[in-house]
Amino acid sequence: GWLSYAEKVLRMSKMLERRCWFHSHPMRQLGGLMPDVYSKLESKRARIDTLREISAREVGDLINNQRSAHAVKAEAAQMPQLNVEVSAQPITRTVLRVLLTVEAAFDWVDRHHGSQEPWWIWVEDTENEHIYHKELWLLHKL
């Protein structure tokens, strides 16, 4: 199947476009922190959703740097993230209606995001390695 290849090509494309390798912390692409802060985030394997949820004091304890904690929290909040709700309804035996409700869940910063953020959306069958639908969707700044 093409599904595993599509995922690998998409991951490689994102690494090249964002100049951030898969083993690097995703916040490195924003570049607003000192390199040692990113290294500590990588060594602790700090997830962006965790950095968003914990307090600035806890972030400071995690990276052993209280002065950078608020900046780390701010960058974590700027990382693109979507809240997606999916509703699927069979139309016929071979047709399925899929409705997506998509909401931006990050702080938009023009310097990083420009006027739009592209997202690939696809409907896949992971058991049979098949992609039923794919499209590039653009989230525009409001």
CSV table of N, CA and C in Angstrom, one decimal:
chain,number,residue,atom,x,y,z
A,1,GLY,N,0.7,-1.2,0.0
A,1,GLY,CA,0.0,0.0,0.0
A,1,GLY,C,0.8,1.3,0.0
A,2,TRP,N,0.1,2.3,-0.4
A,2,TRP,CA,0.7,3.6,-0.5
A,2,TRP,C,0.6,4.4,0.7
A,3,LEU,N,-0.2,4.0,1.7
A,3,LEU,CA,-0.4,4.7,2.9
A,3,LEU,C,0.9,4.9,3.7
A,4,SER,N,1.7,3.9,3.9
A,4,SER,CA,2.9,4.0,4.6
A,4,SER,C,3.9,4.9,3.9
A,5,TYR,N,4.0,4.8,2.5
A,5,TYR,CA,4.8,5.6,1.7
A,5,TYR,C,4.4,7.1,1.8
A,6,ALA,N,3.1,7.3,1.8
A,6,ALA,CA,2.6,8.7,1.8
A,6,ALA,C,3.0,9.3,3.2
A,7,GLU,N,2.8,8.6,4.2
A,7,GLU,CA,3.2,9.1,5.5
A,7,GLU,C,4.7,9.5,5.6
A,8,LYS,N,5.5,8.6,5.1
A,8,LYS,CA,7.0,8.8,5.1
A,8,LYS,C,7.3,10.0,4.2
A,9,VAL,N,6.7,10.2,3.1
A,9,VAL,CA,7.0,11.3,2.2
A,9,VAL,C,6.6,12.6,2.8
A,10,LEU,N,5.4,12.6,3.4
A,10,LEU,CA,4.9,13.8,4.1
A,10,LEU,C,5.8,14.2,5.2
A,11,ARG,N,6.3,13.2,6.0
A,11,ARG,CA,7.2,13.5,7.1
A,11,ARG,C,8.5,14.1,6.6
A,12,MET,N,9.0,13.5,5.5
A,12,MET,CA,10.3,14.1,4.9
A,12,MET,C,10.0,15.5,4.4
A,13,SER,N,8.9,15.7,3.7
A,13,SER,CA,8.6,17.0,3.1
A,13,SER,C,8.5,18.0,4.2
A,14,LYS,N,7.9,17.7,5.4
A,14,LYS,CA,7.7,18.6,6.5
A,14,LYS,C,9.1,18.9,7.1
A,15,MET,N,10.0,17.9,7.1
A,15,MET,CA,11.3,18.2,7.7
A,15,MET,C,12.1,19.2,6.8
A,16,LEU,N,12.0,19.0,5.5
A,16,LEU,CA,12.7,19.9,4.6
A,16,LEU,C,12.1,21.3,4.6
A,17,GLU,N,10.8,21.3,4.5
A,17,GLU,CA,10.1,22.6,4.5
A,17,GLU,C,10.4,23.5,5.7
A,18,ARG,N,10.4,22.8,6.9
A,18,ARG,CA,10.5,23.5,8.2
A,18,ARG,C,11.9,23.5,8.7
A,19,ARG,N,12.8,22.8,7.9
A,19,ARG,CA,14.2,22.8,8.3
A,19,ARG,C,14.4,22.3,9.8
A,20,CYS,N,13.7,21.2,10.1
A,20,CYS,CA,13.7,20.7,11.5
A,20,CYS,C,13.5,19.2,11.3
A,21,TRP,N,14.6,18.4,11.7
A,21,TRP,CA,14.6,17.0,11.5
A,21,TRP,C,13.7,16.3,12.5
A,22,PHE,N,13.2,15.1,12.2
A,22,PHE,CA,12.3,14.4,13.0
A,22,PHE,C,12.7,14.2,14.5
A,23,HIS,N,14.0,14.1,14.7
A,23,HIS,CA,14.5,13.9,16.0
A,23,HIS,C,14.7,15.2,16.8
A,24,SER,N,14.6,16.3,16.1
A,24,SER,CA,14.6,17.6,16.8
A,24,SER,C,13.3,18.0,17.4
A,25,HIS,N,13.4,18.8,18.4
A,25,HIS,CA,12.1,19.2,19.0
A,25,HIS,C,11.4,20.2,18.0
A,26,PRO,N,10.1,20.0,17.8
A,26,PRO,CA,9.4,20.8,16.8
A,26,PRO,C,9.4,22.3,17.1
A,27,MET,N,9.6,22.7,18.3
A,27,MET,CA,9.7,24.2,18.6
A,27,MET,C,11.0,24.8,18.0
A,28,ARG,N,12.0,24.0,17.6
A,28,ARG,CA,13.2,24.5,17.0
A,28,ARG,C,12.9,25.3,15.8
A,29,GLN,N,11.8,25.0,15.1
A,29,GLN,CA,11.5,25.7,13.8
A,29,GLN,C,11.1,27.1,14.1
A,30,LEU,N,10.7,27.5,15.3
A,30,LEU,CA,10.3,28.8,15.6
A,30,LEU,C,11.6,29.7,15.9
A,31,GLY,N,12.6,29.1,16.6
A,31,GLY,CA,13.9,29.7,16.7
A,31,GLY,C,14.0,30.8,17.7
A,32,GLY,N,13.1,31.0,18.6
A,32,GLY,CA,13.1,32.1,19.5
A,32,GLY,C,13.8,31.9,20.8
A,33,LEU,N,14.2,30.7,21.1
A,33,LEU,CA,14.9,30.3,22.3
A,33,LEU,C,16.4,30.0,22.1
A,34,MET,N,17.1,30.0,23.2
A,34,MET,CA,18.5,29.7,23.1
A,34,MET,C,18.6,28.2,22.7
A,35,PRO,N,19.7,27.8,22.0
A,35,PRO,CA,19.9,26.4,21.6
A,35,PRO,C,19.9,25.4,22.7
A,36,ASP,N,20.5,25.8,23.9
A,36,ASP,CA,20.5,24.9,25.0
A,36,ASP,C,19.1,24.6,25.6
A,37,VAL,N,18.2,25.5,25.4
A,37,VAL,CA,16.8,25.2,25.9
A,37,VAL,C,16.2,24.2,25.0
A,38,TYR,N,16.4,24.3,23.7
A,38,TYR,CA,15.9,23.2,22.8
A,38,TYR,C,16.5,21.9,23.1
A,39,SER,N,17.8,21.9,23.4
A,39,SER,CA,18.5,20.7,23.7
A,39,SER,C,17.9,20.0,24.9
A,40,LYS,N,17.6,20.8,25.9
A,40,LYS,CA,17.0,20.3,27.2
A,40,LYS,C,15.6,19.7,26.9
A,41,LEU,N,14.9,20.4,26.1
A,41,LEU,CA,13.5,19.9,25.7
A,41,LEU,C,13.6,18.6,25.0
A,42,GLU,N,14.6,18.5,24.1
A,42,GLU,CA,14.9,17.2,23.4
A,42,GLU,C,15.3,16.1,24.3
A,43,SER,N,16.2,16.4,25.2
A,43,SER,CA,16.7,15.4,26.1
A,43,SER,C,15.6,14.9,27.1
A,44,LYS,N,14.7,15.8,27.4
A,44,LYS,CA,13.6,15.4,28.3
A,44,LYS,C,12.4,14.8,27.5
A,45,ARG,N,12.5,14.9,26.2
A,45,ARG,CA,11.4,14.4,25.3
A,45,ARG,C,10.1,15.1,25.7
A,46,ALA,N,10.2,16.4,25.9
A,46,ALA,CA,9.1,17.2,26.3
A,46,ALA,C,8.1,17.4,25.1
A,47,ARG,N,6.9,17.0,25.4
A,47,ARG,CA,5.8,17.1,24.4
A,47,ARG,C,5.2,18.5,24.4
A,48,ILE,N,4.8,19.0,23.3
A,48,ILE,CA,4.2,20.3,23.2
A,48,ILE,C,2.9,20.4,24.0
A,49,ASP,N,2.1,19.4,23.9
A,49,ASP,CA,0.8,19.4,24.7
A,49,ASP,C,1.1,19.4,26.2
A,50,THR,N,2.2,18.8,26.6
A,50,THR,CA,2.5,18.8,28.0
A,50,THR,C,3.0,20.2,28.4
A,51,LEU,N,3.9,20.8,27.6
A,51,LEU,CA,4.4,22.1,27.9
A,51,LEU,C,3.2,23.2,27.9
A,52,ARG,N,2.2,23.0,27.2
A,52,ARG,CA,1.0,23.9,27.2
A,52,ARG,C,0.3,23.7,28.5
A,53,GLU,N,0.2,22.5,29.0
A,53,GLU,CA,-0.7,22.2,30.2
A,53,GLU,C,0.0,22.5,31.5
A,54,ILE,N,1.3,22.3,31.6
A,54,ILE,CA,1.9,22.5,32.9
A,54,ILE,C,2.2,24.0,33.1
A,55,SER,N,2.5,24.4,34.4
A,55,SER,CA,2.7,25.8,34.7
A,55,SER,C,4.1,26.2,34.3
A,56,ALA,N,4.3,27.5,34.2
A,56,ALA,CA,5.6,28.0,33.8
A,56,ALA,C,6.7,27.6,34.8
A,57,ARG,N,6.4,27.5,36.1
A,57,ARG,CA,7.3,27.0,37.1
A,57,ARG,C,7.7,25.6,36.8
A,58,GLU,N,6.8,24.7,36.4
A,58,GLU,CA,7.1,23.3,36.1
A,58,GLU,C,7.9,23.2,34.9
A,59,VAL,N,7.7,24.1,33.9
A,59,VAL,CA,8.5,24.1,32.7
A,59,VAL,C,9.9,24.5,33.1
A,60,GLY,N,10.1,25.5,33.9
A,60,GLY,CA,11.4,25.9,34.4
A,60,GLY,C,12.1,24.8,35.1
A,61,ASP,N,11.4,24.1,35.9
A,61,ASP,CA,12.0,22.9,36.6
A,61,ASP,C,12.4,21.8,35.6
A,62,LEU,N,11.6,21.6,34.6
A,62,LEU,CA,11.9,20.6,33.6
A,62,LEU,C,13.2,20.9,32.8
A,63,ILE,N,13.4,22.2,32.5
A,63,ILE,CA,14.6,22.6,31.7
A,63,ILE,C,15.7,23.2,32.5
A,64,ASN,N,15.5,23.2,33.8
A,64,ASN,CA,16.5,23.8,34.8
A,64,ASN,C,16.8,25.2,34.4
A,65,ASN,N,15.8,26.0,34.1
A,65,ASN,CA,16.0,27.4,33.6
A,65,ASN,C,14.7,28.1,33.8
A,66,GLN,N,14.5,28.7,35.0
A,66,GLN,CA,13.3,29.4,35.3
A,66,GLN,C,13.1,30.7,34.4
A,67,ARG,N,14.2,31.3,34.0
A,67,ARG,CA,14.1,32.6,33.2
A,67,ARG,C,13.5,32.3,31.8
A,68,SER,N,13.7,31.1,31.3
A,68,SER,CA,13.2,30.9,29.9
A,68,SER,C,11.9,30.2,29.9
A,69,ALA,N,11.3,29.9,31.1
A,69,ALA,CA,10.1,29.1,31.2
A,69,ALA,C,8.9,29.8,30.5
A,70,HIS,N,8.7,31.1,30.7
A,70,HIS,CA,7.6,31.8,30.1
A,70,HIS,C,7.8,31.9,28.6
A,71,ALA,N,9.0,32.0,28.1
A,71,ALA,CA,9.2,32.0,26.6
A,71,ALA,C,9.0,30.6,26.1
A,72,VAL,N,9.3,29.6,26.8
A,72,VAL,CA,9.0,28.2,26.3
A,72,VAL,C,7.5,28.0,26.2
A,73,LYS,N,6.8,28.5,27.3
A,73,LYS,CA,5.3,28.4,27.3
A,73,LYS,C,4.7,29.1,26.1
A,74,ALA,N,5.2,30.3,25.8
A,74,ALA,CA,4.7,31.1,24.7
A,74,ALA,C,5.0,30.4,23.4
A,75,GLU,N,6.2,29.9,23.2
A,75,GLU,CA,6.4,29.2,21.9
A,75,GLU,C,5.6,27.9,21.8
A,76,ALA,N,5.4,27.2,22.9
A,76,ALA,CA,4.5,26.0,22.8
A,76,ALA,C,3.1,26.4,22.4
A,77,ALA,N,2.6,27.6,22.9
A,77,ALA,CA,1.3,28.0,22.5
A,77,ALA,C,1.2,28.4,21.0
A,78,GLN,N,2.3,28.8,20.4
A,78,GLN,CA,2.4,29.2,19.0
A,78,GLN,C,2.5,28.0,18.0
A,79,MET,N,2.8,26.8,18.5
A,79,MET,CA,2.9,25.7,17.6
A,79,MET,C,1.5,25.3,17.1
A,80,PRO,N,1.4,25.2,15.7
A,80,PRO,CA,0.1,24.9,15.1
A,80,PRO,C,-0.5,23.6,15.6
A,81,GLN,N,-1.7,23.7,16.0
A,81,GLN,CA,-2.5,22.6,16.5
A,81,GLN,C,-3.9,22.8,16.1
A,82,LEU,N,-4.6,21.8,15.8
A,82,LEU,CA,-6.0,21.9,15.5
A,82,LEU,C,-6.9,21.0,16.4
A,83,ASN,N,-8.1,21.5,16.7
A,83,ASN,CA,-9.1,20.7,17.3
A,83,ASN,C,-10.0,20.2,16.2
A,84,VAL,N,-10.2,18.9,16.1
A,84,VAL,CA,-10.9,18.4,15.0
A,84,VAL,C,-12.0,17.5,15.5
A,85,GLU,N,-13.2,17.7,15.1
A,85,GLU,CA,-14.4,16.8,15.4
A,85,GLU,C,-14.8,16.2,14.1
A,86,VAL,N,-15.0,14.9,14.1
A,86,VAL,CA,-15.4,14.1,12.9
A,86,VAL,C,-16.7,13.5,13.1
A,87,SER,N,-17.5,13.6,12.0
A,87,SER,CA,-18.8,12.9,12.0
A,87,SER,C,-18.9,12.1,10.7
A,88,ALA,N,-19.1,10.8,10.8
A,88,ALA,CA,-19.2,10.0,9.6
A,88,ALA,C,-20.6,9.4,9.5
A,89,GLN,N,-21.2,9.4,8.3
A,89,GLN,CA,-22.5,8.9,8.0
A,89,GLN,C,-22.5,8.2,6.7
A,90,PRO,N,-23.0,6.9,6.8
A,90,PRO,CA,-23.0,6.1,5.5
A,90,PRO,C,-24.2,6.7,4.7
A,91,ILE,N,-23.9,6.8,3.4
A,91,ILE,CA,-24.9,7.3,2.4
A,91,ILE,C,-25.4,6.0,1.7
A,92,THR,N,-24.5,5.3,1.1
A,92,THR,CA,-24.8,4.0,0.5
A,92,THR,C,-23.8,3.0,1.0
A,93,ARG,N,-23.8,1.7,0.5
A,93,ARG,CA,-22.9,0.7,0.9
A,93,ARG,C,-21.4,1.1,0.5
A,94,THR,N,-21.3,2.0,-0.5
A,94,THR,CA,-19.9,2.3,-0.9
A,94,THR,C,-19.6,3.8,-0.7
A,95,VAL,N,-20.5,4.6,-0.2
A,95,VAL,CA,-20.3,6.1,0.0
A,95,VAL,C,-20.5,6.4,1.4
A,96,LEU,N,-19.5,7.2,2.0
A,96,LEU,CA,-19.5,7.6,3.4
A,96,LEU,C,-19.4,9.1,3.4
A,97,ARG,N,-20.3,9.8,4.1
A,97,ARG,CA,-20.2,11.3,4.2
A,97,ARG,C,-19.3,11.5,5.5
A,98,VAL,N,-18.3,12.3,5.3
A,98,VAL,CA,-17.4,12.6,6.5
A,98,VAL,C,-17.5,14.2,6.6
A,99,LEU,N,-17.9,14.6,7.8
A,99,LEU,CA,-17.9,16.0,8.1
A,99,LEU,C,-16.8,16.3,9.1
A,100,LEU,N,-16.0,17.3,8.8
A,100,LEU,CA,-15.0,17.8,9.8
A,100,LEU,C,-15.3,19.2,10.3
A,101,THR,N,-15.2,19.3,11.6
A,101,THR,CA,-15.3,20.7,12.2
A,101,THR,C,-13.9,20.9,12.7
A,102,VAL,N,-13.2,22.0,12.2
A,102,VAL,CA,-11.8,22.2,12.5
A,102,VAL,C,-11.7,23.6,13.1
A,103,GLU,N,-11.0,23.6,14.2
A,103,GLU,CA,-10.8,24.9,15.0
A,103,GLU,C,-9.3,25.0,15.3
A,104,ALA,N,-8.8,26.2,15.0
A,104,ALA,CA,-7.4,26.5,15.4
A,104,ALA,C,-7.2,26.5,16.9
A,105,ALA,N,-6.2,25.9,17.4
A,105,ALA,CA,-6.0,25.8,18.9
A,105,ALA,C,-4.5,26.3,19.2
A,106,PHE,N,-4.1,27.4,18.6
A,106,PHE,CA,-2.8,27.9,18.9
A,106,PHE,C,-2.8,29.5,18.7
A,107,ASP,N,-1.8,30.1,19.2
A,107,ASP,CA,-1.6,31.5,19.1
A,107,ASP,C,-1.0,31.9,17.8
A,108,TRP,N,-1.7,32.6,17.0
A,108,TRP,CA,-1.3,33.0,15.6
A,108,TRP,C,-0.3,34.1,15.7
A,109,VAL,N,0.9,33.9,15.1
A,109,VAL,CA,2.0,34.9,15.1
A,109,VAL,C,2.4,35.1,13.6
A,110,ASP,N,2.1,36.2,13.1
A,110,ASP,CA,2.3,36.4,11.6
A,110,ASP,C,3.8,36.1,11.2
A,111,ARG,N,4.7,36.4,12.0
A,111,ARG,CA,6.1,36.1,11.7
A,111,ARG,C,6.4,34.6,11.4
A,112,HIS,N,5.6,33.7,12.2
A,112,HIS,CA,5.8,32.3,12.0
A,112,HIS,C,4.8,31.7,11.0
A,113,HIS,N,3.6,32.2,11.1
A,113,HIS,CA,2.5,31.5,10.3
A,113,HIS,C,2.1,32.2,9.1
A,114,GLY,N,2.5,33.5,8.9
A,114,GLY,CA,2.1,34.2,7.7
A,114,GLY,C,0.6,34.5,7.7
A,115,SER,N,-0.1,34.4,6.6
A,115,SER,CA,-1.5,34.6,6.5
A,115,SER,C,-2.3,33.3,6.4
A,116,GLN,N,-1.6,32.2,6.3
A,116,GLN,CA,-2.3,30.9,6.2
A,116,GLN,C,-1.4,29.8,6.6
A,117,GLU,N,-2.0,28.7,7.1
A,117,GLU,CA,-1.2,27.5,7.5
A,117,GLU,C,-1.8,26.3,6.7
A,118,PRO,N,-1.0,25.6,5.9
A,118,PRO,CA,-1.5,24.5,5.1
A,118,PRO,C,-1.5,23.2,6.0
A,119,TRP,N,-2.5,22.4,5.8
A,119,TRP,CA,-2.7,21.1,6.4
A,119,TRP,C,-3.1,20.1,5.4
A,120,TRP,N,-2.5,18.9,5.5
A,120,TRP,CA,-3.0,17.8,4.7
A,120,TRP,C,-4.0,17.0,5.5
A,121,ILE,N,-5.2,16.8,4.9
A,121,ILE,CA,-6.2,16.0,5.5
A,121,ILE,C,-6.5,14.8,4.6
A,122,TRP,N,-6.5,13.6,5.2
A,122,TRP,CA,-6.8,12.4,4.4
A,122,TRP,C,-7.6,11.5,5.2
A,123,VAL,N,-8.4,10.7,4.5
A,123,VAL,CA,-9.2,9.6,5.0
A,123,VAL,C,-8.5,8.3,4.6
A,124,GLU,N,-8.2,7.5,5.7
A,124,GLU,CA,-7.4,6.3,5.4
A,124,GLU,C,-7.9,5.1,6.0
A,125,ASP,N,-7.6,3.9,5.5
A,125,ASP,CA,-7.9,2.6,6.0
A,125,ASP,C,-6.5,2.0,6.4
A,126,THR,N,-6.2,2.1,7.7
A,126,THR,CA,-4.8,1.6,8.1
A,126,THR,C,-4.7,0.1,7.9
A,127,GLU,N,-5.7,-0.6,8.1
A,127,GLU,CA,-5.6,-2.1,8.0
A,127,GLU,C,-5.3,-2.5,6.6
A,128,ASN,N,-5.9,-1.8,5.6
A,128,ASN,CA,-5.7,-2.2,4.2
A,128,ASN,C,-4.7,-1.3,3.4
A,129,GLU,N,-4.1,-0.4,4.2
A,129,GLU,CA,-3.1,0.5,3.6
A,129,GLU,C,-3.7,1.3,2.4
A,130,HIS,N,-4.9,1.9,2.6
A,130,HIS,CA,-5.5,2.6,1.5
A,130,HIS,C,-5.9,4.0,1.9
A,131,ILE,N,-5.7,5.0,1.0
A,131,ILE,CA,-6.1,6.3,1.2
A,131,ILE,C,-7.3,6.6,0.4
A,132,TYR,N,-8.5,6.8,1.0
A,132,TYR,CA,-9.7,7.1,0.3
A,132,TYR,C,-9.9,8.5,-0.3
A,133,HIS,N,-9.4,9.4,0.5
A,133,HIS,CA,-9.5,10.8,0.1
A,133,HIS,C,-8.3,11.6,0.7
A,134,LYS,N,-7.9,12.6,0.0
A,134,LYS,CA,-6.8,13.5,0.5
A,134,LYS,C,-7.0,14.9,-0.1
A,135,GLU,N,-6.7,15.9,0.7
A,135,GLU,CA,-6.8,17.2,0.1
A,135,GLU,C,-5.9,18.2,1.0
A,136,LEU,N,-5.4,19.2,0.4
A,136,LEU,CA,-4.6,20.2,1.1
A,136,LEU,C,-5.7,21.3,1.5
A,137,TRP,N,-5.7,21.5,2.8
A,137,TRP,CA,-6.6,22.5,3.4
A,137,TRP,C,-5.9,23.6,4.0
A,138,LEU,N,-6.3,24.9,3.7
A,138,LEU,CA,-5.6,26.0,4.2
A,138,LEU,C,-6.4,26.7,5.3
A,139,LEU,N,-5.7,26.9,6.4
A,139,LEU,CA,-6.3,27.6,7.6
A,139,LEU,C,-5.9,29.1,7.4
A,140,HIS,N,-6.8,30.0,7.3
A,140,HIS,CA,-6.5,31.4,7.1
A,140,HIS,C,-6.6,32.1,8.4
A,141,LYS,N,-5.7,33.1,8.5
A,141,LYS,CA,-5.8,34.0,9.7
A,141,LYS,C,-7.1,34.8,9.7
A,142,LEU,N,-7.7,34.8,10.9
A,142,LEU,CA,-9.0,35.6,11.0
A,142,LEU,C,-8.7,37.0,11.3
